[in-house]
Short mmCIF file of C-alpha atoms in Angstrom, two decimals:
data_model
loop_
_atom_site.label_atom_id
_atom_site.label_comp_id
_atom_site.label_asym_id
_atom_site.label_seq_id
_atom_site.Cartn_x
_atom_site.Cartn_y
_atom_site.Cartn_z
CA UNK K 188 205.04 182.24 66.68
CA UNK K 189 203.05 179.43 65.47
CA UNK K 190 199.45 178.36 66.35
CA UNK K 191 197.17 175.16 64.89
CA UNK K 192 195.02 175.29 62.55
CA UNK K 193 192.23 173.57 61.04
CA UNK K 194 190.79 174.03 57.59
CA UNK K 195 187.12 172.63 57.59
CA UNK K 196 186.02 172.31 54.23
CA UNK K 197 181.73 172.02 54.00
CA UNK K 198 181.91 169.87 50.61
CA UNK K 199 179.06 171.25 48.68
CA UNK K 200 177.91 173.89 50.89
CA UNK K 201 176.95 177.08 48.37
CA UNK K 202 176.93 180.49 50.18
CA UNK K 203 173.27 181.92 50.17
CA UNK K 204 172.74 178.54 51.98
CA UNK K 205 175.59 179.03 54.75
CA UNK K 206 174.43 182.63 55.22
CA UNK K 207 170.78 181.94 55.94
CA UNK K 208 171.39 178.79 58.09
CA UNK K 209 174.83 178.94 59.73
CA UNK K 210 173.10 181.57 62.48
CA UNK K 211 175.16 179.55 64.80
CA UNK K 212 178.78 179.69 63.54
CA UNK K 213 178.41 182.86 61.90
CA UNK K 214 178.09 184.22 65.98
CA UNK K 215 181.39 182.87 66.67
CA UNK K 216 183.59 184.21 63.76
CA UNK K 217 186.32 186.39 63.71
CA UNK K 218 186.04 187.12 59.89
CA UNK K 219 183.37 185.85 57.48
CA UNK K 220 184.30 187.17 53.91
CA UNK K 221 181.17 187.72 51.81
CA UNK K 222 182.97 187.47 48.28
CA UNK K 223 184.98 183.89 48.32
CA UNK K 224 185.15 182.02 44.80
CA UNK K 225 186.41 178.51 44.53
CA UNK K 226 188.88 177.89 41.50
CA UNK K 227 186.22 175.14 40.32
CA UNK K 228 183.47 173.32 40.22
CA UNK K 229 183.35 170.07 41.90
CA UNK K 230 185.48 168.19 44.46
CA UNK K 231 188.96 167.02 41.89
CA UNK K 232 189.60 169.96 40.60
CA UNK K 233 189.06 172.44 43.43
CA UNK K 234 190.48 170.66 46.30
CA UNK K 235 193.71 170.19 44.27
CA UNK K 236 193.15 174.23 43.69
CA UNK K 237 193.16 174.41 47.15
CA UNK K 238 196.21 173.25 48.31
CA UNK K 239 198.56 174.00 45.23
CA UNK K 240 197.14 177.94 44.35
CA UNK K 241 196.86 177.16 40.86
CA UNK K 242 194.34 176.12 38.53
CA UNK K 243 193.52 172.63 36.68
CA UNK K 244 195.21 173.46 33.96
CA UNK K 245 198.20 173.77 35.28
CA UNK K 246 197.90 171.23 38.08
CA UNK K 247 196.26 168.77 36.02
CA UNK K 248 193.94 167.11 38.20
CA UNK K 249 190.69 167.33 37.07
CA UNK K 250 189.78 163.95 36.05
CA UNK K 251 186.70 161.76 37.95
CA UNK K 252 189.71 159.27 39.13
CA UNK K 253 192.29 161.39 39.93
CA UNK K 254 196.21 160.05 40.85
CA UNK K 255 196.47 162.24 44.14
CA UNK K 256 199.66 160.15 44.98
CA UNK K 257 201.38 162.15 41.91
CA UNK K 258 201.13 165.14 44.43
CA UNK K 259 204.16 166.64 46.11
CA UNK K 260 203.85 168.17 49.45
CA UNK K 261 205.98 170.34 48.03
CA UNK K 262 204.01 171.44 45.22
CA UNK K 263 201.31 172.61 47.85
CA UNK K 264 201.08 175.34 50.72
CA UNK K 265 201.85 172.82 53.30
CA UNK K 266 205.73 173.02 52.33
CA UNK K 267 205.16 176.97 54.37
CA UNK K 268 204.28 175.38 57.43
CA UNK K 269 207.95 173.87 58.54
CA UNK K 270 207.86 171.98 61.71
CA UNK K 271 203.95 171.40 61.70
CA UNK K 272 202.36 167.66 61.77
CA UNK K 273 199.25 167.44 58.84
CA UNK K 274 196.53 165.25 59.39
CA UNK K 275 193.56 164.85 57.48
CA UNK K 276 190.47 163.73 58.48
CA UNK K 277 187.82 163.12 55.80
CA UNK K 278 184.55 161.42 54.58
CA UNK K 279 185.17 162.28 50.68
CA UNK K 280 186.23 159.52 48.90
CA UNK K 281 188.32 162.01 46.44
CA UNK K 282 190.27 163.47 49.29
CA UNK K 283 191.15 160.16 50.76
CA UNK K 284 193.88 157.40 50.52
CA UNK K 285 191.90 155.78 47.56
CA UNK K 286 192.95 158.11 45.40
CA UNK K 287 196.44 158.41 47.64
CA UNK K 288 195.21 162.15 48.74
CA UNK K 289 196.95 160.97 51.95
CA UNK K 290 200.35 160.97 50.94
CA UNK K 291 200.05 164.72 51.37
CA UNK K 292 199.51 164.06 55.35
CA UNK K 293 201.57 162.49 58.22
CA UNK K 294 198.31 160.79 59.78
CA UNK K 295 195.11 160.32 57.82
CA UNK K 296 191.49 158.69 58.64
CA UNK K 297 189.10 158.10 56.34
CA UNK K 298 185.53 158.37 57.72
CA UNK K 299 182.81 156.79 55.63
CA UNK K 300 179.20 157.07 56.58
CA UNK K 301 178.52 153.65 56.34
CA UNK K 302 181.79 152.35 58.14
CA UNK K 303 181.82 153.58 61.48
CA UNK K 304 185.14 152.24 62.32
CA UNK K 305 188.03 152.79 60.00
CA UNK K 306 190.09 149.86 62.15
CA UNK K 307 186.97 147.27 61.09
CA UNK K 308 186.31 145.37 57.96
CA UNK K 309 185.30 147.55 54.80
CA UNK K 310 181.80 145.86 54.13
CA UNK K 311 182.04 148.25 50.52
CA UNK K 312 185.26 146.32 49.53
CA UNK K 313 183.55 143.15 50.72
CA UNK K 314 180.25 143.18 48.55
CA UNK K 315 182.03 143.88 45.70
CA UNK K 316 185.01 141.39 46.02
CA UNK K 317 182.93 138.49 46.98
CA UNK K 318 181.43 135.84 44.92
CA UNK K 319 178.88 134.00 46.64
CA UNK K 320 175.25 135.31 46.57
CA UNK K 321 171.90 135.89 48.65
CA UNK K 322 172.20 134.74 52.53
CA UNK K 323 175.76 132.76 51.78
CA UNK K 324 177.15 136.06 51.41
CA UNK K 325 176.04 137.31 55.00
CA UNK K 326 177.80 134.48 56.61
CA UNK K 327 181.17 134.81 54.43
CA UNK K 328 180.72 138.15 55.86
CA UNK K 329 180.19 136.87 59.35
CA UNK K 330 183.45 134.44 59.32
CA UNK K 331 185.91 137.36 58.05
CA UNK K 332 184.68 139.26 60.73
CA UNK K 333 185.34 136.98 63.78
CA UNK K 334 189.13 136.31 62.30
CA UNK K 335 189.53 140.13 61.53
CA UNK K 336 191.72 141.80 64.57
CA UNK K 337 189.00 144.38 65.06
CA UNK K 338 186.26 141.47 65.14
CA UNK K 339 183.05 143.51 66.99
CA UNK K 340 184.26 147.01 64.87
CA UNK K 341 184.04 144.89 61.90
CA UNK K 342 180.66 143.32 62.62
CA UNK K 343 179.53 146.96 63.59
CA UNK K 344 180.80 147.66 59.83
CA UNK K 345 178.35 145.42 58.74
CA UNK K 346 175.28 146.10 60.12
CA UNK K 347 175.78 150.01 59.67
CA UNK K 348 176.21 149.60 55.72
CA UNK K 349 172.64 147.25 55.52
CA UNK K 350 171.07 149.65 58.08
CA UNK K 351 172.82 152.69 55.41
CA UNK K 352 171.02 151.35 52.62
CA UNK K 353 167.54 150.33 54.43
CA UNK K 354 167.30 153.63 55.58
CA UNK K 355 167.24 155.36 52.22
CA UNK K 356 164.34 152.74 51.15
CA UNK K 357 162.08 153.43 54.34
CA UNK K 358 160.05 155.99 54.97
CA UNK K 359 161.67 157.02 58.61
CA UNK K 360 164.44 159.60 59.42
CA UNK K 361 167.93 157.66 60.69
CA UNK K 362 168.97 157.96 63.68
CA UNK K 363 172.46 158.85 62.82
CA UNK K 364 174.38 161.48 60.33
CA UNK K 365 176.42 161.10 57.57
CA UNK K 366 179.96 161.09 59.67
CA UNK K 367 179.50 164.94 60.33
CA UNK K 368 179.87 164.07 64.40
CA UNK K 369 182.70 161.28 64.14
CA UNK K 370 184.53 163.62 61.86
CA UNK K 371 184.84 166.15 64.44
CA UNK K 372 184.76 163.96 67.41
CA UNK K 373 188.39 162.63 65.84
CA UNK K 374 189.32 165.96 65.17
CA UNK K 375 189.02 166.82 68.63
CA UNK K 376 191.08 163.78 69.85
CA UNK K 377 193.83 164.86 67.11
CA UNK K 378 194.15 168.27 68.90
CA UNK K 379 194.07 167.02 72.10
CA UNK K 380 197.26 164.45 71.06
CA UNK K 381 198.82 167.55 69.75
CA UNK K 382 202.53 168.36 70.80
CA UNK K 383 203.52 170.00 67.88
CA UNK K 384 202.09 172.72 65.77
CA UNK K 385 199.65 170.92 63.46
CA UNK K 386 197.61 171.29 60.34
CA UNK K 387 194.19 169.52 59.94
CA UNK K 388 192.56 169.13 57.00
CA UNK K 389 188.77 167.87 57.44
CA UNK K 390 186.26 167.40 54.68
CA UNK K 391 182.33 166.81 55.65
CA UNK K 392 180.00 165.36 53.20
CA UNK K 393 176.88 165.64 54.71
CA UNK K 394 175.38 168.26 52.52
CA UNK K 395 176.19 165.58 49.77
CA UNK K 396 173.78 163.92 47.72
CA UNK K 397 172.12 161.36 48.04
CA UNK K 398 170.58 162.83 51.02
CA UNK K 399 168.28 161.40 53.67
CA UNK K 400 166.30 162.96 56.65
CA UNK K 401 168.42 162.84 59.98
CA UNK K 402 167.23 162.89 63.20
CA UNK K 403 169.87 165.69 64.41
CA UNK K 404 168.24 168.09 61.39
CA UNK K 405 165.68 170.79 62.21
CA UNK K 406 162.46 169.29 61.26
CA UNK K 407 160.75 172.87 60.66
CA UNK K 408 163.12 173.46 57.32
CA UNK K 409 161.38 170.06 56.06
CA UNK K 410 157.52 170.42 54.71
CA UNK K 411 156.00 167.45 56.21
CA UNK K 412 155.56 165.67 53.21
CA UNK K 413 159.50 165.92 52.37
CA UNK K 414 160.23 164.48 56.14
CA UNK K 415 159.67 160.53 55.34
CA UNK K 416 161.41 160.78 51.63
CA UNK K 417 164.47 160.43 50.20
CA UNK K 418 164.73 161.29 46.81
CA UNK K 419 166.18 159.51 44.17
CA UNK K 420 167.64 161.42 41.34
CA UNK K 421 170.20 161.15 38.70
CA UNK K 422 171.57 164.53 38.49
CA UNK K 423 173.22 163.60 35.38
CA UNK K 424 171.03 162.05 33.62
CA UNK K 425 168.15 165.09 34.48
CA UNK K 426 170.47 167.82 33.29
CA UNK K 427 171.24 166.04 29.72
CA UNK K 428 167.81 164.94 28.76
CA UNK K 429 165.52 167.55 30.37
CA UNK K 430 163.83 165.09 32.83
CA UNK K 431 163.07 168.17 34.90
CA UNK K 432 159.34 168.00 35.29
CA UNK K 433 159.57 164.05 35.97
CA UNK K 434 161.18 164.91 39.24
CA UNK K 435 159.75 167.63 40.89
CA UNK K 436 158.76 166.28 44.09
CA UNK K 437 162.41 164.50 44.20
CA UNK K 438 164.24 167.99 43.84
CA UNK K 439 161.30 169.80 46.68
CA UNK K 440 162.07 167.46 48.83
CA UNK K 441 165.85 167.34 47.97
CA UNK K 442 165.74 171.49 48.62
CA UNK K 443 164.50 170.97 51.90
CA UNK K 444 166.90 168.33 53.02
CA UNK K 445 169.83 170.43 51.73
CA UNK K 446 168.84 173.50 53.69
CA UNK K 447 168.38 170.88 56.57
CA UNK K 448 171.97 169.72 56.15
CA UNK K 449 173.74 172.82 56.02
CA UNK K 450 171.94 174.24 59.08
CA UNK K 451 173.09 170.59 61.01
CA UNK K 452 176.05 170.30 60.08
CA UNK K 453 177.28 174.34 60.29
CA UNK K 454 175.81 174.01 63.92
CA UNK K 455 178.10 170.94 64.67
CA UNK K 456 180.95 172.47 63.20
CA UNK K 457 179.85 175.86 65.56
CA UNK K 458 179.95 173.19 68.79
CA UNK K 459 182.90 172.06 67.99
CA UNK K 460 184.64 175.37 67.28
CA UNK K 461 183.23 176.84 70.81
CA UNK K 462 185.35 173.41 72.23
CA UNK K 463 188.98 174.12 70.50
CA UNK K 464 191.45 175.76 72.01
CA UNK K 465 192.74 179.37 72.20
CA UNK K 466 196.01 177.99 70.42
CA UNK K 467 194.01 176.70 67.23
CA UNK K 468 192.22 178.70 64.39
CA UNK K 469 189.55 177.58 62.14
CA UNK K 470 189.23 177.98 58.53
CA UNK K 471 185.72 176.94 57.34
CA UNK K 472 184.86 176.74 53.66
CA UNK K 473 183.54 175.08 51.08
CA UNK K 474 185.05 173.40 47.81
CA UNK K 475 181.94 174.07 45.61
CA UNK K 476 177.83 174.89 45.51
CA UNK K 477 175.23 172.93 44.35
CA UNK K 478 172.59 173.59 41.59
CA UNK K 479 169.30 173.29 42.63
CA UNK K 480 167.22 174.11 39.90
CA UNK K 481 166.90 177.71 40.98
CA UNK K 482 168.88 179.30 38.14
CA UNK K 483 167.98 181.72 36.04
CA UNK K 484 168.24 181.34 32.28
CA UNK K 485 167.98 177.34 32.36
CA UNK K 486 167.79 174.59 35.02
CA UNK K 487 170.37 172.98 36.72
CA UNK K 488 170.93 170.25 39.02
CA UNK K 489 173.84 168.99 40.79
CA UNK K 490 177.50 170.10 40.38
CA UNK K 491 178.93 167.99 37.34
CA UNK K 492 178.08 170.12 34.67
CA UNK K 493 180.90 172.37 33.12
CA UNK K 494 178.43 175.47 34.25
CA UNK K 495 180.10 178.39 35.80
CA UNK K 496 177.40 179.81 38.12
CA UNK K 497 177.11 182.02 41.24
CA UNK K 498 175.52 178.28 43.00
CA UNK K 499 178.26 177.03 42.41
CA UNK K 500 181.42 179.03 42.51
CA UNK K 501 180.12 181.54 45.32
CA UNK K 502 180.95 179.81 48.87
CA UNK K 503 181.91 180.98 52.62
CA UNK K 504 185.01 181.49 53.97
CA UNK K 505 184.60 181.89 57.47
CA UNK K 506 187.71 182.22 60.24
CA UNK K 507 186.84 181.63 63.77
CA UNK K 508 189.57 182.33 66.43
CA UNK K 509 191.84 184.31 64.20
CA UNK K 510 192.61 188.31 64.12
CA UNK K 511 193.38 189.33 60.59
CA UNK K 512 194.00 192.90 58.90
CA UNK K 513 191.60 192.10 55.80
CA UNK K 514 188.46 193.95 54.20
CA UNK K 515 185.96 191.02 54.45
CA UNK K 516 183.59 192.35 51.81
CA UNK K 517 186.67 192.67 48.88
CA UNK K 518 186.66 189.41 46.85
CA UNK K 519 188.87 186.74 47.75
CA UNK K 520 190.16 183.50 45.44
CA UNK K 521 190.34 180.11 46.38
CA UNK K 522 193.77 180.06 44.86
CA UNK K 523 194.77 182.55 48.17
CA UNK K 524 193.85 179.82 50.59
CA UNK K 525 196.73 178.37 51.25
CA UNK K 526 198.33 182.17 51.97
CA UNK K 527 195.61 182.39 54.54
CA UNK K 528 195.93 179.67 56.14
CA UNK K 529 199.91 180.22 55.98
CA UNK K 530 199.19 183.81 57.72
CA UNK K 531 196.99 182.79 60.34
CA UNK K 532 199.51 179.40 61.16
CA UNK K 533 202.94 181.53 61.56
CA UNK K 534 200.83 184.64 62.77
CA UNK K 535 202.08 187.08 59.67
CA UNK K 536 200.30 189.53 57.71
CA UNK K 537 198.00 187.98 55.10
CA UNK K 538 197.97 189.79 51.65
CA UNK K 539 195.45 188.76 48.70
CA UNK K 540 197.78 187.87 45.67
CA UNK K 541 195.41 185.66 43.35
CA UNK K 542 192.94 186.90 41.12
CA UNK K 543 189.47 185.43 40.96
CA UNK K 544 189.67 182.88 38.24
CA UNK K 545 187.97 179.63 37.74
CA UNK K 546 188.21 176.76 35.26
CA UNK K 547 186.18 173.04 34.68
CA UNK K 548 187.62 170.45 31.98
CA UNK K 549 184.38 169.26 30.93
CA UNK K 550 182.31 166.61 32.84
CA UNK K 551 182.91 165.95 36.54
CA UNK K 552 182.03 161.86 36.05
CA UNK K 553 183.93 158.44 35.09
CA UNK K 554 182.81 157.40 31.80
CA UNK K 555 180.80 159.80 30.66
CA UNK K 556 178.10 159.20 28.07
CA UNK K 557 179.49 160.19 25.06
CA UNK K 558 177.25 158.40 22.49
CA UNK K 559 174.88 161.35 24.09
CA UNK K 560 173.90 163.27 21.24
CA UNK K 561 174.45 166.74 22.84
CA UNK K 562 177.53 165.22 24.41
CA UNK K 563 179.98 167.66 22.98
CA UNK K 564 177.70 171.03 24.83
CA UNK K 565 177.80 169.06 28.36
CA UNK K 566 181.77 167.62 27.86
CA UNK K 567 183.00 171.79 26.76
CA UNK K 568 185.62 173.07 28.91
CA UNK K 569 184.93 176.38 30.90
CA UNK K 570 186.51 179.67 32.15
CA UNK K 571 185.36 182.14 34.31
CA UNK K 572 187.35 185.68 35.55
CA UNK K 573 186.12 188.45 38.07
CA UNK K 574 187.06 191.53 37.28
CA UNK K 575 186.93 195.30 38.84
CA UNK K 576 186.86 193.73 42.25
CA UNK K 577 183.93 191.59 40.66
CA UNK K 578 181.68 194.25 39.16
CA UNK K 579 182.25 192.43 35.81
CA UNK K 580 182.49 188.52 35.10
CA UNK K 581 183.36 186.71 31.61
CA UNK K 582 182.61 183.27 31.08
CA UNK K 583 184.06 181.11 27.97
CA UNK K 584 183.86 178.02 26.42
CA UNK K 585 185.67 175.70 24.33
CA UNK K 586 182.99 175.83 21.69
CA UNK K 587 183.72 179.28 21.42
CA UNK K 588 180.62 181.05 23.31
CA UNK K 589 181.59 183.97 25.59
CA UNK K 590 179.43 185.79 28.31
CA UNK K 591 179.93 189.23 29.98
CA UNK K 592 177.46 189.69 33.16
CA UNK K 593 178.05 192.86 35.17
CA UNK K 594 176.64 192.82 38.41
CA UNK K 595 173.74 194.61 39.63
CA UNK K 596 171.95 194.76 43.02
CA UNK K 597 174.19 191.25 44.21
CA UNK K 598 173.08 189.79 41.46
CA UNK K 599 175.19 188.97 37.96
CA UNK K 600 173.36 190.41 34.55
CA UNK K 601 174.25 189.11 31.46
CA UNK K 602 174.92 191.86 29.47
CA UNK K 603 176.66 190.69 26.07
CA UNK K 604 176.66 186.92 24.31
CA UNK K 605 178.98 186.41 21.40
CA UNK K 606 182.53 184.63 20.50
CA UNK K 607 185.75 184.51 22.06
CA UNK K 608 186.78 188.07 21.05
CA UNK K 609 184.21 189.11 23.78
CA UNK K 610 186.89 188.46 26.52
CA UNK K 611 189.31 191.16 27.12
CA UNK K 612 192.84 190.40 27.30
CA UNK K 613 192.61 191.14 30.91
CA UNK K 614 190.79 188.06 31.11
CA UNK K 615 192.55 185.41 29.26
CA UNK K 616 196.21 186.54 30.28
CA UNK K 617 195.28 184.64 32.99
CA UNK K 618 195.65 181.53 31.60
CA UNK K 619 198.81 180.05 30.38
CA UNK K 620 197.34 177.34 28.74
CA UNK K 621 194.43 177.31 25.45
CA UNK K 622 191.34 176.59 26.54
CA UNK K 623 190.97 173.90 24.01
CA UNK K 624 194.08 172.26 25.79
CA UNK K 625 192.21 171.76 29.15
CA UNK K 626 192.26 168.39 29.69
CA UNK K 627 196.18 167.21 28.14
CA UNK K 628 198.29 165.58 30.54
CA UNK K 629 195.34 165.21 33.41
CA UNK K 630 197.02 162.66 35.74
CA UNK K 631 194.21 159.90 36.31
CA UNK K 632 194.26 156.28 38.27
CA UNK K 633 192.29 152.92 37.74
CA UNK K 634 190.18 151.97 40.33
CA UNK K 635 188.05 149.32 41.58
CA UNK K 636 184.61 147.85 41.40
CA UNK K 637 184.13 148.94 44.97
CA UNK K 638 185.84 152.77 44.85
CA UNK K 639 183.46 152.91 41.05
CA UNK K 640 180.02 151.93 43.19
CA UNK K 641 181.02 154.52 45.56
CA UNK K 642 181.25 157.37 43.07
CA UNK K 643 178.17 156.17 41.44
CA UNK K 644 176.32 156.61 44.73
CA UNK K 645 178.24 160.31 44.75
CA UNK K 646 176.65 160.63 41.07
CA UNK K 647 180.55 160.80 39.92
CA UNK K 648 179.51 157.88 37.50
#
């Protein structure tokens, strides 16, 4: 027996978040396991964690332009599921054909926020290919659009990238999200089409920086003043220098809207689970956290640092429409994902195999500032293992810092700092690779003016 199914990942969506304002989806599950941990830190590395099982070292994808197209189907779960169609459906630009994420998939549409129709002109593309300048450039616009073959979609292109950017200048909440609807609205139609077994892969970016107010979003997790604002932050740039107390209305205001997000776009998600059918299961996670400033022991912002914490590594892993034999309160690897969704697909037993490990190669950007004088601290290469079913956690560093937390009333304690010998070898038989060795052989790609613009908007650059 086979059965569809679709695994939703909530890019960016950390777990205290989903369990205080997913009230909606969390009604619906069949399992919601309370101890997931993705494999890393930001979108690269994990997602390719996701599908292969292993970690970056060893699949070698960790780098801010990553060569996707290098990856096999076969080198992923999806070589399990024989006689299943994949299709992927996604707004991230990582896990999309411009870094040739798609080869992976038989069908694949790219959803941007500001490009609501994927057949259409890419007004993106355009404003960074063309040459001409103020007003001229609106009509060289214009003319490709009326000889285009989607002429009206291409024009709707247009006005929904200007409208994009006026909205995060004006103080007024836009009328429309960031692709969190059209993503599932296809999704739907993909099912629908279905007359084979079938895979989906979707990725939603709406909890993604930048953010801006939304109509859709419940207005009472914004304070007033936050509702009008959008704030403007380099994540990057605050973590390295220590900007903190520059920004502290920007990262308010960005707390609110984040809560905001996650309660939207779970509750979407929740509609559009309530809609599938019996014959399709749903996989909801996420492939990282987010910092926001909240930690203990030093502030943090954002999700390119080489940091190992619970914001970021801790997310759900919910299962709606799905009857497995699992204890949902034992931790659970992202590494094992591609067993689950394996298990639920051919309806066979699901068994844990993968340890809780997790690993970051340094900075999550493109060209990252290393005439920064503390660059070698923010560029070290991480590890992190869970062990005694999670009790205890080690975290190491290529500069040869190690950290033992054990973990006391939910939350982790650090208990010991010192070197490497800290780590038992429980811990780094784990890894088949030195840590200092991280980032050999990553498998990167050149990209474009337009694709860089994109990640700097992302804060990938």
């Amino acid at each position: 027996m086979t059965r569809n199914v679709v695994l939703l990942c909530l890019d960016t969506v950390r777990y205290d978040h989903f369990e205080r304002h997913a009230d909606d989806l969390q009604a619906i599950a069949s399992h919601s396991f309370e101890e997931c941990r993705t494999a890393s830190t930001w979108s690269v590395p994990s997602h390719a964690s996701m599908f292969t099982g292993v970690l970056p070292h060893e699949h070698g994808f960790h780098s801010a332009t990553p060569a996707f197209s290098d990856l096999d189907r076969e080198d992923t779960f999806l070589s399990d599921l024989e006689g299943f169609r994949f299709v992927g459906v996604s707004a991230n630009p990582y896990a999309s054909p411009v870094f040739g994420f798609d080869k992976l998939f038989d069908d694949f549409y790219h959803v941007e926020s500001s490009m609501p129709y994927t057949e259409g002109l890419s007004p993106s593309k355009f404003w960074h290919k063309s040459s001409t300048e103020d007003w001229t450039r609106y009509i060289e616009f214009l003319k490709l659009c009326v000889q285009h073959d989607h002429p009206v979609k291409s024009l709707a292109n247009g006005v929904a990238s200007q409208t994009e950017n006026l909205f995060q200048k004006l103080p007024v909440v836009k009328p429309f999200d960031d692709g969190c609807k059209r993503i599932l609205s296809r999704t739907r139609r993909v099912l629908d089409e279905s007359e084979q077994p079938m895979f989906v892969f979707v990725n939603i970016m709406d909890a993604h920086g930048p953010l801006t107010n939304v109509r859709g979003y419940d207005q009472s997790l914004i304070a007033k003043e936050h509702r009008n604002r959008s704030p403007d932050i380099d994540a990057l740039a605050m973590n390295m220098d220590g900007t903190f107390d520059e920004h502290e209305e920007d990262i308010a205001s960005y707390r609110d809207l984040y809560a905001a997000a996650v309660e939207y776009t779970t509750r979407r998600v929740a509609e559009f689970c309530k809609r599938v059918d019996d014959d399709t299961a749903v996989v909801v996670t996420a492939d990282h956290g987010e910092q926001l400033d909240d930690e203990t022991g030093g502030r943090r912002f954002g999700h390119v640092t080489p940091d190992m914490a619970e914001t970021l590594l801790h997310v759900p892993l919910t299962v709606i429409n799905a009857d497995l034999s699992v204890d949902e309160s034992k931790p659970i690897s992202h590494l094992d994902l591609g067993n689950l969704v394996t298990a639920i697909a051919t309806e066979t037993e699901f068994e844990k195999r993968q340890p809780l490990t997790a690993e970051v190669a340094g900075l999550g950007v493109a060209h990252p500032p290393s005439d920064h004088e503390d660059f070698d601290y923010w560029n070290r290469m991480s590890r992190c293992v869970y062990l005694d079913d999670g009790a205890s956690k080690y975290v190491w560093n290529s500069l040869g810092v190690a950290r033992h937390y054990e973990r006391n009333g939910g939350e982790y304690v650090l208990e010991h700092k010192g070197d490497p010998d800290l780590i038992p070898a429980d811990a780094t038989g784990l890894f088949t690779r030195d840590i200092g060795d991280m980032r050999a052989d990553g498998k990167t790609a050149d990209v474009d003016a337009a694709v860089e613009s994109k990640l700097e908007e992302l804060g990938y650059l």
